[in-house]
Coordinates of C-alpha atoms and ligand atoms in Angstrom, one line a residue:
M22 CA 0.3 0.5 0.0
K23 CA 1.3 2.9 -0.8
Y24 CA -1.0 5.6 1.7
K25 CA -1.6 4.4 4.9
R26 CA -3.8 7.1 6.0
I27 CA -5.9 9.3 3.9
L28 CA -8.8 11.7 3.5
L29 CA -11.7 11.3 1.1
K30 CA -13.6 14.8 0.8
L31 CA -16.4 14.0 -0.8
S32 CA -19.1 17.6 -1.8
G33 CA -22.9 16.9 -1.2
E34 CA -23.0 17.9 -4.8
A35 CA -21.8 14.1 -5.2
L36 CA -24.1 12.7 -3.5
A37 CA -27.3 14.5 -5.0
G38 CA -26.2 12.5 -8.2
D39 CA -29.0 13.0 -11.1
Q40 CA -31.9 14.6 -9.3
G41 CA -29.4 17.5 -7.8
Y42 CA -31.2 18.3 -4.8
G43 CA -31.0 15.8 -1.6
I44 CA -29.1 13.1 -0.5
T45 CA -29.8 10.3 -3.6
P46 CA -29.3 7.0 -1.8
E47 CA -28.0 4.8 -4.3
V48 CA -25.1 7.2 -4.9
L49 CA -24.3 7.0 -0.8
G50 CA -24.4 2.9 -0.8
Q51 CA -21.8 3.2 -3.6
F52 CA -19.7 5.5 -1.7
A53 CA -20.0 3.9 1.4
D54 CA -18.8 -0.1 -0.2
E55 CA -15.5 2.0 -1.1
V56 CA -14.8 3.1 2.0
K57 CA -16.1 -0.9 3.5
E58 CA -13.2 -2.2 1.5
L59 CA -10.4 0.2 2.2
N60 CA -11.3 -0.1 5.9
E61 CA -11.0 -4.1 5.5
L62 CA -7.7 -3.7 4.1
G63 CA -6.8 -1.6 6.9
I64 CA -6.5 1.3 5.3
E65 CA -6.8 4.4 7.7
V66 CA -9.8 6.7 5.8
A67 CA -11.2 10.1 7.3
V68 CA -13.8 12.1 5.5
V69 CA -14.6 14.9 5.0
I70 CA -18.1 15.9 3.8
G71 CA -19.6 18.7 2.2
G72 CA -23.0 20.3 2.1
G73 CA -23.7 21.8 -1.3
N74 CA -26.2 19.5 -2.3
I75 CA -28.5 21.0 1.0
H76 CA -27.3 24.5 1.5
R77 CA -24.5 26.8 0.3
G78 CA -23.8 30.2 2.0
V79 CA -23.1 32.4 -1.0
A80 CA -26.0 31.0 -2.5
G81 CA -28.4 32.5 0.6
S82 CA -26.1 35.0 1.2
T83 CA -26.4 36.2 -2.9
K84 CA -30.0 36.1 -2.3
G85 CA -30.2 38.5 0.3
M86 CA -29.5 36.6 3.8
D87 CA -26.4 37.2 6.0
R88 CA -23.6 35.7 5.0
T89 CA -22.5 34.0 8.3
T90 CA -26.2 32.9 9.1
S91 CA -26.3 31.4 6.1
D92 CA -22.7 29.6 5.8
H93 CA -24.3 28.7 9.3
M94 CA -26.9 26.9 7.2
G95 CA -24.1 25.8 5.4
M96 CA -22.7 23.7 7.8
L97 CA -25.7 22.3 9.5
A98 CA -25.9 20.5 5.9
T99 CA -22.7 19.2 6.5
V100 CA -23.7 17.4 9.6
I101 CA -27.3 16.1 8.0
N102 CA -24.5 14.3 5.2
A103 CA -22.5 13.4 7.4
L104 CA -25.1 11.7 9.6
A105 CA -26.3 10.1 6.2
L106 CA -22.9 8.4 5.2
Q107 CA -22.3 7.5 9.3
D108 CA -26.1 5.6 8.4
S109 CA -25.2 3.6 5.0
L110 CA -21.6 2.9 6.5
E111 CA -23.1 1.4 9.4
R112 CA -25.6 -1.1 8.0
K113 CA -23.0 -2.3 6.3
G114 CA -21.3 -3.1 9.4
V115 CA -18.3 -0.2 9.6
Y116 CA -17.6 1.3 12.6
T117 CA -18.2 4.9 12.3
R118 CA -17.5 8.5 14.5
V119 CA -19.2 11.7 13.4
L120 CA -16.8 14.8 14.7
S121 CA -18.6 17.9 14.5
A122 CA -16.6 21.1 14.2
I123 CA -20.0 23.0 16.3
K124 CA -20.6 21.1 19.3
M125 CA -24.0 19.2 19.1
Q126 CA -23.3 16.6 21.7
E127 CA -26.5 15.1 21.4
I128 CA -26.3 13.7 18.2
C129 CA -22.0 13.4 17.1
E130 CA -18.5 13.9 18.8
S131 CA -16.8 17.1 18.6
Y132 CA -14.0 17.7 16.8
I133 CA -10.8 17.3 19.1
R134 CA -7.6 15.9 17.1
R135 CA -6.1 13.6 19.7
R136 CA -9.4 11.9 19.6
A137 CA -9.8 12.1 15.8
M138 CA -6.1 10.2 15.7
R139 CA -7.4 7.3 17.9
H140 CA -10.3 6.6 15.9
L141 CA -8.0 5.9 13.1
E142 CA -5.9 4.2 14.5
K143 CA -8.8 1.7 16.4
G144 CA -9.7 1.0 12.6
R145 CA -12.9 4.0 12.9
V146 CA -13.8 5.8 10.2
V147 CA -13.9 9.2 11.1
I148 CA -16.2 11.2 8.9
F149 CA -15.7 15.2 9.4
A150 CA -18.7 17.6 9.8
A151 CA -19.6 21.0 10.4
G152 CA -15.9 22.1 8.6
T153 CA -14.0 24.3 9.9
G154 CA -16.2 25.8 12.3
N155 CA -16.5 29.1 10.9
P156 CA -18.1 31.1 8.0
Y157 CA -16.8 32.1 4.9
F158 CA -14.4 28.3 4.8
T159 CA -15.5 25.8 2.8
T160 CA -15.2 21.5 2.9
D161 CA -12.2 21.7 0.4
T162 CA -10.1 23.9 2.8
T163 CA -11.8 22.0 6.3
A164 CA -10.5 18.7 3.8
A165 CA -6.7 20.7 3.3
L166 CA -6.9 21.8 7.8
R167 CA -8.0 18.5 8.9
A168 CA -5.3 16.5 6.4
N169 CA -2.8 18.3 8.1
E170 CA -4.2 18.5 11.6
I171 CA -4.6 14.3 11.0
D172 CA -1.1 14.0 9.0
A173 CA -2.4 12.0 5.9
D174 CA -0.7 10.7 3.3
I175 CA -3.0 12.0 0.9
I176 CA -5.9 13.9 0.0
M177 CA -8.3 12.8 -2.7
K178 CA -11.2 14.8 -4.2
A179 CA -14.2 12.4 -5.2
T180 CA -15.1 13.3 -8.2
K181 CA -17.5 12.3 -11.3
V182 CA -14.6 12.9 -14.2
D183 CA -11.9 11.1 -14.2
G184 CA -8.8 14.3 -13.5
I185 CA -8.3 17.4 -13.9
Y186 CA -8.5 19.3 -17.7
D187 CA -7.6 21.9 -19.2
K188 CA -11.0 23.0 -20.0
D189 CA -14.0 21.8 -19.4
P190 CA -14.2 18.3 -21.0
V191 CA -18.1 18.2 -21.2
V192 CA -18.1 21.2 -23.1
H193 CA -14.7 21.5 -24.9
K194 CA -14.2 17.9 -26.5
D195 CA -10.0 19.1 -27.7
A196 CA -9.4 19.1 -23.5
V197 CA -6.3 17.4 -22.4
K198 CA -6.0 15.9 -19.4
F199 CA -2.9 16.7 -16.7
D200 CA -1.5 13.4 -15.1
E201 CA 0.6 16.2 -13.0
L202 CA 0.5 19.3 -12.2
K203 CA 1.9 21.7 -9.3
Y204 CA -0.1 24.1 -6.8
I205 CA 1.4 26.9 -8.0
D206 CA 0.0 26.4 -11.3
V207 CA -3.5 25.3 -10.4
L208 CA -3.7 28.9 -8.2
N209 CA -2.2 30.5 -11.8
R210 CA -4.9 29.3 -14.3
G211 CA -7.7 28.9 -12.2
I212 CA -8.6 25.9 -12.2
K213 CA -11.7 25.4 -9.9
V214 CA -11.0 22.1 -8.8
M215 CA -10.9 22.9 -4.9
D216 CA -10.4 27.1 -3.7
S217 CA -7.3 29.0 -3.0
A218 CA -7.3 28.7 0.5
A219 CA -7.4 24.8 0.1
I220 CA -5.0 24.3 -2.6
S221 CA -2.5 27.2 -0.9
L222 CA -2.6 25.2 2.4
C223 CA -1.5 22.0 1.0
M224 CA 1.3 23.4 -0.8
D225 CA 2.0 25.1 2.4
N226 CA 2.4 22.1 4.0
N227 CA 3.5 19.9 0.8
I228 CA 0.3 17.5 0.9
E229 CA -0.8 15.5 -2.2
I230 CA -4.2 16.1 -3.7
R231 CA -5.5 13.1 -6.3
V232 CA -8.9 14.5 -8.2
F233 CA -9.5 11.1 -10.4
N234 CA -13.3 9.8 -10.7
T235 CA -13.8 8.0 -7.6
F236 CA -17.1 6.4 -8.2
E237 CA -15.4 4.3 -11.1
K238 CA -15.9 1.2 -8.9
G239 CA -12.1 0.0 -6.9
N240 CA -10.7 3.2 -8.2
I241 CA -9.8 4.4 -4.7
K242 CA -8.4 1.4 -3.8
R243 CA -6.2 1.4 -6.9
V244 CA -4.9 4.6 -5.8
V245 CA -4.6 3.3 -2.4
M246 CA -2.0 0.5 -4.3
G247 CA 0.2 3.1 -5.7
E248 CA -1.9 3.1 -9.2
D249 CA -1.3 6.4 -11.3
I250 CA -4.6 7.2 -12.1
G251 CA -6.2 10.8 -12.4
T252 CA -4.2 14.0 -12.1
K253 CA -1.4 14.3 -9.4
V254 CA -1.1 18.1 -8.0
V255 CA 2.2 18.2 -5.8
K256 CA 4.7 20.4 -5.3
Ligands
LIG506 N1 -18.5 26.5 5.4 C1 -18.5 27.5 6.4 N2 -17.0 26.8 6.6 C2 -16.8 25.9 6.4 C3 -17.4 24.8 6.0 C4 -18.3 24.6 5.6 O1 -19.2 27.7 6.7 O2 -15.8 25.8 7.0 C5 -20.4 26.2 4.5 C6 -20.7 27.2 3.3 O3 -21.6 27.9 3.6 C7 -20.5 26.2 2.4 C8 -21.8 25.3 3.0 O4 -20.9 25.1 4.2 O5 -21.3 26.9 1.3 C9 -21.1 23.8 1.9 O6 -19.8 23.2 1.8 P1 -19.5 22.8 0.7 O7 -20.2 24.1 -0.7 O8 -18.3 23.3 0.5 O9 -19.9 21.7 0.2 P2 -19.5 21.0 -1.1 O10 -19.0 22.1 -2.2 O11 -18.4 20.0 -0.5 O12 -20.5 20.6 -1.5

């Protein structure tokens, strides 16, 4: 195995599937199956889950909402998704813990770094909820932050495309896929794979980001085993 401790970033949008809103049980179940397989191989898996399938802070604020309130709603949305993923994983027999950056003691544990590490060492899948706990951030930045905190070997960004392209491959037939990109190139080219705060954090701390089709069966395992699929973002 090339990577022992991984951080998977799953966006809320991915969870919505084709319906565009809410949670699609098939997508959730498929993702949980992949995580279960990794867990059984002894790989320590942490997941940062987004909330865009329910609420996005910016979307609320463009309609006149107070941005901070709207971001709080977004963070709560990530907790809903985290609980859904926890339920799906536990029904498949995987032990999990949801750790929230906003205290919700009746529902889940609060995020404490040492506790997160301990859960991972014990073979539990850790799901980070409520983002960083602060407005004006995203769950991409949360992924970069938590990956650094728990000393993860890699951030895997769950997408439905097979890597990063120079332009949108759905619109442009001549789009070219990158096998490898430098963090600075992602920033300079304005590639919208993760927001710039997340990329900068990874760049400063030299943590690999891998973008690949996470929803193709067995792909996450392939990357963990060292196969070079998708696009690597490195120093
Ligand atoms: N959010 C926030 N602080 C954080 C993480 C998330 O305020 O540290 C809010 C923000 O409003 C964001 C929403 O939660 O729009 C959902 O997260 P995100 O947009 O990153 O979800 P994804 O795009 O991954 O579905």
